Coordinates of C-alpha atoms and ligand atoms in Angstrom, one line a residue:
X1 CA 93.9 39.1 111.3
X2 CA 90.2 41.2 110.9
X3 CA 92.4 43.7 109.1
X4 CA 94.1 41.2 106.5
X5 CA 90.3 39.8 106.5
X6 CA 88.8 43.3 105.9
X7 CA 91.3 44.2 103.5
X8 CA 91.0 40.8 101.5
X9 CA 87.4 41.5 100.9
X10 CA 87.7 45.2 99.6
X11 CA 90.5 43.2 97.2
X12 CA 88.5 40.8 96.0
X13 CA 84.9 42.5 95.7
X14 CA 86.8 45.2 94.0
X15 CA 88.1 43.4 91.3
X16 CA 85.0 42.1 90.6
X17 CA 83.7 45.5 90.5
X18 CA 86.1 46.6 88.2
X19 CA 85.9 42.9 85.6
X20 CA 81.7 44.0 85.5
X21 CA 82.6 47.7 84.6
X22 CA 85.3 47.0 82.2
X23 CA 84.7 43.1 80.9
X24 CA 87.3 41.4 79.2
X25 CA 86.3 38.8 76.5
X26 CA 86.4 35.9 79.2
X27 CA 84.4 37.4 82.6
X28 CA 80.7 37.2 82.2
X29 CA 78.4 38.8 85.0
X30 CA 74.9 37.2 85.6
X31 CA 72.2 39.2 85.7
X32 CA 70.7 37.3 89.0
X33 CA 69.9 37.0 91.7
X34 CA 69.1 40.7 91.2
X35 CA 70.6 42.2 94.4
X36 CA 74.3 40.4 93.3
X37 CA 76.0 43.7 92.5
X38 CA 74.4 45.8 95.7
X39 CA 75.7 42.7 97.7
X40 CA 79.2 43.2 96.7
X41 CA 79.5 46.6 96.3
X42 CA 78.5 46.8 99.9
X43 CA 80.8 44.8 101.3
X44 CA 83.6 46.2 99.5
X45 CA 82.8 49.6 101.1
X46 CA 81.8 48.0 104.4
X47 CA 84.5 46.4 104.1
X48 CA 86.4 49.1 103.7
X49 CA 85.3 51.3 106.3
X50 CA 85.6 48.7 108.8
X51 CA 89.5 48.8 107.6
X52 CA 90.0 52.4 108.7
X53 CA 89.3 52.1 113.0
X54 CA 91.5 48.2 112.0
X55 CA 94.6 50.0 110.3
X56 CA 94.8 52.6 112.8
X57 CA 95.1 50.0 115.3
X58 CA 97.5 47.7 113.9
X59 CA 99.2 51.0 113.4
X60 CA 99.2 52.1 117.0
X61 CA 100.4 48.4 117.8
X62 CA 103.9 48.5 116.0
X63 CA 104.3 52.4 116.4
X64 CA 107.5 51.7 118.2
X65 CA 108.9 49.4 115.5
X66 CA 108.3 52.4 112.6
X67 CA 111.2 54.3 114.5
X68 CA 113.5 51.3 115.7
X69 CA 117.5 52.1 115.0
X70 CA 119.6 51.2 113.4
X71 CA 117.6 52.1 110.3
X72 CA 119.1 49.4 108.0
X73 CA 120.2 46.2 109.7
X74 CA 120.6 44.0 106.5
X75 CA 119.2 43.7 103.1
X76 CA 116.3 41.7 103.7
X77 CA 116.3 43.9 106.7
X78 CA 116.0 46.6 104.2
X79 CA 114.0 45.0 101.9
X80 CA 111.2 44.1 104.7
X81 CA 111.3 47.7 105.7
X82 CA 110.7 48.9 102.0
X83 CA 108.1 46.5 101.8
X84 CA 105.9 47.9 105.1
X85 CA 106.4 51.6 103.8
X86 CA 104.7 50.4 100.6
X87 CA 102.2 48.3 102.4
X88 CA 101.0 51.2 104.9
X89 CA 101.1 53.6 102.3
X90 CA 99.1 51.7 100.0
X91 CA 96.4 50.8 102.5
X92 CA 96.4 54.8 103.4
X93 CA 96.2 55.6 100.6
X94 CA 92.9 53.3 99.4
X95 CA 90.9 53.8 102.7
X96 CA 91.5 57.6 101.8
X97 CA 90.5 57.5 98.5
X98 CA 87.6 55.3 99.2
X99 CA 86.3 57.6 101.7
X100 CA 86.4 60.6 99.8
X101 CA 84.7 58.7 96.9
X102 CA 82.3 57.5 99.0
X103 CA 81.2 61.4 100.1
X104 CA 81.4 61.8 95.9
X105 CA 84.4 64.3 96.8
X106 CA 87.7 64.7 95.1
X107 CA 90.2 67.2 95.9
X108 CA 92.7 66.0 93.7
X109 CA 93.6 65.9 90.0
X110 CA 94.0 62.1 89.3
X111 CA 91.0 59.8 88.1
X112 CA 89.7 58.3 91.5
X113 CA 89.2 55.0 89.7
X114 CA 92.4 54.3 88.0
X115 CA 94.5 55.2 90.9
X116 CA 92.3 53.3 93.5
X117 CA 92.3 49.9 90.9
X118 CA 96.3 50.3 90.2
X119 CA 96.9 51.0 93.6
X120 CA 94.5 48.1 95.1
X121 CA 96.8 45.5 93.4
X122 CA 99.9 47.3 95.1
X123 CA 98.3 47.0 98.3
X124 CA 97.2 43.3 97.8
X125 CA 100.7 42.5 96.5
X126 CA 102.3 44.1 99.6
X127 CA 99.8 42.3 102.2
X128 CA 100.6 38.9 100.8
X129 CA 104.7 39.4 100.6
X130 CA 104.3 41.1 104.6
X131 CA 102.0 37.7 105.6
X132 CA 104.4 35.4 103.9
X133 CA 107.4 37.0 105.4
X134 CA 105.7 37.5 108.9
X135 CA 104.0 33.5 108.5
X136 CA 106.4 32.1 111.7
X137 CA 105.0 35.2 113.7
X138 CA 101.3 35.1 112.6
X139 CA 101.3 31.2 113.3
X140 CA 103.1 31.5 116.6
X141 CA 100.6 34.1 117.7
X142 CA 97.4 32.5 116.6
X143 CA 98.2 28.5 118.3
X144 CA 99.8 29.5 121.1
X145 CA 98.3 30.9 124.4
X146 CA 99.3 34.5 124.9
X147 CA 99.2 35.0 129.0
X148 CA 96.7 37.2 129.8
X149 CA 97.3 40.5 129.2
X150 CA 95.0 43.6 130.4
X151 CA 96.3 46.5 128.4
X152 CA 96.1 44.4 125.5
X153 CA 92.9 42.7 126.0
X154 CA 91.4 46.2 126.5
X155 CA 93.0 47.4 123.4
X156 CA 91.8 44.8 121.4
X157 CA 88.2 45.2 123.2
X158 CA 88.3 49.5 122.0
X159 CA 89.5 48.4 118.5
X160 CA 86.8 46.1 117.9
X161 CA 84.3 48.8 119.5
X162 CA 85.3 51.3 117.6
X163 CA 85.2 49.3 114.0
X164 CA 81.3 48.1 115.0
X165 CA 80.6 51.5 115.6
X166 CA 81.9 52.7 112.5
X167 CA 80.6 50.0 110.4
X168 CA 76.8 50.4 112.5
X169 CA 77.0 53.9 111.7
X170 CA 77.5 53.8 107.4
X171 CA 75.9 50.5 106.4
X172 CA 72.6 51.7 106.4
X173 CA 73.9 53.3 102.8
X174 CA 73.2 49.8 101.7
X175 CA 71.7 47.6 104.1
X176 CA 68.0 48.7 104.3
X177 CA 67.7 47.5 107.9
X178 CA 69.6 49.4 109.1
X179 CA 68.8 52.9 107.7
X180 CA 67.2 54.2 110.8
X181 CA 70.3 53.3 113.1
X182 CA 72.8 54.6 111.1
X183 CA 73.2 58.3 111.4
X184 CA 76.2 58.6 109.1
X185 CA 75.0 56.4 106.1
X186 CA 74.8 59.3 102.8
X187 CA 72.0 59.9 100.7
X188 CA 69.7 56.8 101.4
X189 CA 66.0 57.6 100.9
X190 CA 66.7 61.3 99.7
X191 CA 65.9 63.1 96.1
X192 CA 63.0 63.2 94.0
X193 CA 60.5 60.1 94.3
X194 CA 62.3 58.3 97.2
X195 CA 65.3 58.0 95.6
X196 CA 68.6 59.2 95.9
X197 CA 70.0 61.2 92.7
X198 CA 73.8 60.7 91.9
X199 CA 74.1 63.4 89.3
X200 CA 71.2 66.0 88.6
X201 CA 70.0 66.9 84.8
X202 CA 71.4 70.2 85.4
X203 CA 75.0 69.4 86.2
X204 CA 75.0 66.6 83.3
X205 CA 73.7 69.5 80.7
X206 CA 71.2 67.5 80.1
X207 CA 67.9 69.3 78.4
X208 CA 64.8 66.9 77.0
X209 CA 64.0 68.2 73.3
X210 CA 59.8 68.2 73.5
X211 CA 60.7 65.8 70.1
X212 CA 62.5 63.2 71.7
X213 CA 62.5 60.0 69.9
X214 CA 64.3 56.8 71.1
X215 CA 66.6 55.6 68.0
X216 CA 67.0 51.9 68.0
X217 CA 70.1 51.2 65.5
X218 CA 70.5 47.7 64.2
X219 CA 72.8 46.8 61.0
X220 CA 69.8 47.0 58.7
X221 CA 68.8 50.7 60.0
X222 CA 67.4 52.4 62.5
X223 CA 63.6 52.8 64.3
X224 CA 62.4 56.2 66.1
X225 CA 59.7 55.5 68.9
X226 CA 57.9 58.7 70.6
X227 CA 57.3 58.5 74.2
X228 CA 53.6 57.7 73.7
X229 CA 54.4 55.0 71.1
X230 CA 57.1 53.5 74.1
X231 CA 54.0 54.2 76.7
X232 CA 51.7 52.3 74.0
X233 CA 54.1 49.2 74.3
X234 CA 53.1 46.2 76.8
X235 CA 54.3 47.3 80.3
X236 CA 56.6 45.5 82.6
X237 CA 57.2 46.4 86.4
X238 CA 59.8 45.2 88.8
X239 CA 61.4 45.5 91.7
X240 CA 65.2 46.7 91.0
X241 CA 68.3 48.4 93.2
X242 CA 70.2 51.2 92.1
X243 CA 73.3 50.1 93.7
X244 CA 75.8 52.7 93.3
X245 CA 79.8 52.3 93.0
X246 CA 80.1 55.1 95.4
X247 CA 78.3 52.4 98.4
X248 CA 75.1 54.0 98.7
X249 CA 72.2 51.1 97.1
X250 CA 68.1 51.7 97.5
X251 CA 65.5 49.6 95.8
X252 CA 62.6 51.4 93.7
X253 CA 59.3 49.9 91.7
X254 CA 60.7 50.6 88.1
X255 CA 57.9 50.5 84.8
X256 CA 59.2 50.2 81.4
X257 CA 59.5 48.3 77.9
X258 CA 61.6 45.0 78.1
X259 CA 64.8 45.6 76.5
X260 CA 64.3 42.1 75.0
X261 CA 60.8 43.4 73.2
X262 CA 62.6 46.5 71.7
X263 CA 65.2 43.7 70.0
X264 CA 62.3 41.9 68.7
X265 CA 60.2 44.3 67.4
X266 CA 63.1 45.3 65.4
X267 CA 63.9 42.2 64.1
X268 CA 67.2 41.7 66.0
X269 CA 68.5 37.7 67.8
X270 CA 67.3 37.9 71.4
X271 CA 70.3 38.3 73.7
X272 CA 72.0 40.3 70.9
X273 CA 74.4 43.0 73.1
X274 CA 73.4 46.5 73.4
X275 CA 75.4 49.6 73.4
X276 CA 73.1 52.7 75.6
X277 CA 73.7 56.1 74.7
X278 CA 73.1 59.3 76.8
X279 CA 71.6 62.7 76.0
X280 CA 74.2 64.0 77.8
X281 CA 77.2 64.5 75.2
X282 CA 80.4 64.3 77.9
X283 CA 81.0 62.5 80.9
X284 CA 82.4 59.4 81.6
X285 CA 79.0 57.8 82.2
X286 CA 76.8 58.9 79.0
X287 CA 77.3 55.5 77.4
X288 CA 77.3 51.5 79.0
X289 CA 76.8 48.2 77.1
X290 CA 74.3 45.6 78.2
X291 CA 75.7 42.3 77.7
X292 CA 73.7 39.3 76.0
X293 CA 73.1 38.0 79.8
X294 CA 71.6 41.2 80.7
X295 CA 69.4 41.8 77.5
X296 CA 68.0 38.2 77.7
X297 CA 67.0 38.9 81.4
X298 CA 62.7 40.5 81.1
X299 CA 63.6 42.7 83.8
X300 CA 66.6 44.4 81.9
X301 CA 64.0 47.6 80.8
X302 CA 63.8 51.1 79.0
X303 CA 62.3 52.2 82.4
X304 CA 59.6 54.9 82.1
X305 CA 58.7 55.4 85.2
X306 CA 60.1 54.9 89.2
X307 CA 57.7 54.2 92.0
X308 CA 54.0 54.8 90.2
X309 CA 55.2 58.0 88.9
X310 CA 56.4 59.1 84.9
X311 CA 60.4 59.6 85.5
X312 CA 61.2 62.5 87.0
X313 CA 64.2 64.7 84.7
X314 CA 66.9 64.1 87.5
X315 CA 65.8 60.2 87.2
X316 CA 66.8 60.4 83.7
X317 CA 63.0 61.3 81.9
X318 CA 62.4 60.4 79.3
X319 CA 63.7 57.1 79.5
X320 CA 66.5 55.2 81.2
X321 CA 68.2 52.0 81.4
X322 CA 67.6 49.4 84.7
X323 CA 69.1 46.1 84.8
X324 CA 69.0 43.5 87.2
X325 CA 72.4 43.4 89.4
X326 CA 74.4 45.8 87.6
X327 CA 76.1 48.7 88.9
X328 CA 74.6 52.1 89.4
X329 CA 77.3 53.6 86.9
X330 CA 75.8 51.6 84.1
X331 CA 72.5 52.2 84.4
X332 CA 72.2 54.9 82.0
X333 CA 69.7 57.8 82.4
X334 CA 68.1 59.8 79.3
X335 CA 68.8 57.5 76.9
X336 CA 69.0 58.8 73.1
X337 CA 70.0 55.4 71.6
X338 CA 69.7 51.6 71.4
X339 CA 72.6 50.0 69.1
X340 CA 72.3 46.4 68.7
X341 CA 75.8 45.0 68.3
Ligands
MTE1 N1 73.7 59.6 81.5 C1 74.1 59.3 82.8 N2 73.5 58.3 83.4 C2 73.9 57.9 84.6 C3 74.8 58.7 85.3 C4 75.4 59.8 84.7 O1 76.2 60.6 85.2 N3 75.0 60.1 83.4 N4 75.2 58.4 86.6 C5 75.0 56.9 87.0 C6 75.3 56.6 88.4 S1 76.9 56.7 88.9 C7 74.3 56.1 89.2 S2 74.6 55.6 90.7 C8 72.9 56.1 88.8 C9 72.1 56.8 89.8 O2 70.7 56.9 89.3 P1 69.8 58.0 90.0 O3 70.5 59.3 90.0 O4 68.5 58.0 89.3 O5 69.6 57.5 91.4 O6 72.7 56.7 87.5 C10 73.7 56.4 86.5 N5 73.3 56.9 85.2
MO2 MO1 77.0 55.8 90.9

């Protein structure tokens, strides 16, 4: 039951994950409360980890059933069978991926997030045919008294242990109180300026021209700002997560223009989408799009500078996108340009 629990959340928190990354024309993602996004990122990977010590229980559990004879008793037989191969492999398969993601490594040649969405809905698909087909079982199991069983209670006792444990250990990556007790949670409170750096200037080939000039396009044209003439613009602080896709999440005191008073002082509606361009020319993260409900929000800023001090170049200097509740992928560092859609 924790399992199909654990494994509905991950399900559900990472579609949502995927509708805010890649919007269709209906899904619209509020820019509060702030810490939305950091809240369900980390329970899908929470979630997720808690899944692993879970799976490998429920494994253990019908271990004998994987090898019963004969093979093939009937087609629904068959079919069942077929359908608890797909199911364990798909569940394998996304605690796996996740994991590796999670320690930002990838020993294989596919794209991490295609595979893990396409596969996700394999896995839910399987997980709802298995309940519906095992529903008799699951109901007679949860109303009726089981007699009292040692072995099994104990079982049940080291499963549980084991899945605190592992969550206790990682959820500090997200859950400030517990940084200090989890040994195991990655890269919270490290890099420059308290904060952890997902990818460095150097590996995104990204070099800051000393005559950098933010170009805010608009249908009419476009407006060049220096630095200084950013710097001379009214000031707004807040208080904003980077909460990262790969589970890690750690607030930081971010100063910058309003992306709202860059609109205006070009002459463009307020709440008017905006497409954010990178410095760096490839990767799959060099570009995002601020939506109207993000752009209307006064802490959506062209930060300039991250706890009291000017961006550092690993940050994203000279300037960078934060957004209230938003994932960390989106929040895009040394911006070049502003292009008001
Ligand atoms: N141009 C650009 N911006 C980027 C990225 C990137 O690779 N290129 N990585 C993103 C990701 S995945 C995250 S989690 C945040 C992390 O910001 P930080 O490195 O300042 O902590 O930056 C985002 N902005
Ligand atoms: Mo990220």
């Amino acid at each position: 039951m924790w399992l199909g629990v654990a494994f509905l959340l991950c399900f559900l928190t990472g579609l949502l994950s995927h509708l805010v990354q890649h919007p269709p024309a209906w899904f619209g993602w509020p820019a509060r409360p702030a810490g939305l996004y950091q809240v369900t990122q980390g329970i899908h990977v929470i979630a997720g980890i808690a899944a692993v010590p879970l799976l490998l229980a429920k494994l253990w559990s019908v271990y004998p059933k994987l090898f019963s004879r004969p093979v093939v008793r009937s087609l629904p037989h068959a079919l069942e069978r077929l359908s608890i191969l797909v199911l364990s492999g798909a569940a394998f398969f996304e605690l796996a991926t996740g994991l590796f993601n999670v320690a930002q490594n990838y020993p294989w040649s596919f794209y991490f997030l295609a595979a893990h969405y396409a596969v996700g809905w394999v896995a839910a698909g399987s997980v709802l045919l298995h309940v519906a087909v095992k529903l008799p079982v699951i109901r007679r199991g949860l109303t009726r008294l089981t007699p009292v069983d040692t072995a099994r209670r104990s079982f049940l006792r080291t499963g549980y242990l084991a899945t605190a444990v592992a969550v206790v250990a990682t959820a500090g990556a997200t859950v400030p109180l517990l940084r200090n007790v989890s040994p195991l949670s990655w890269r919270s409170d490290r890099g420059p300026q308290g904060l952890p750096v997902n990818r460095t200037a150097a590996a995104a080939r990204v070099t800051v021209d000393p005559g950098w000039r933010l170009e805010i396009v608009t249908r009419t044209g476009v407006t060049r700002l220096s630095l200084a003439q950013l710097t001379g613009l009214p000031q707004r602080t807040a208080e904003l997560p980077i909460a990262c896709v790969e589970g890690w999440s750690q607030s930081a005191v971010w100063t910058g223009v309003p992306v709202a008073d860059l609109i205006e002082l070009v002459g463009a509606p307020g709440g008017s989408e905006v497409r954010v361009t990178s410095l760096e020319r490839r990767g799959a993260y060099r570009a995002s799009t601020l939506p109207g409900s993000h752009t209307r929000d006064p802490d959506t800023l062209l930060a300039l500078r991250l706890n009291g001090e000017v961006l550092a170049l690993d940050h994203g200097f000279p300037a960078r996108i934060i957004a209230p509740s938003r994932p960390g992928v989106l929040q895009t560092k040394w911006v070049h340009r502003l292009e008001v859609l």
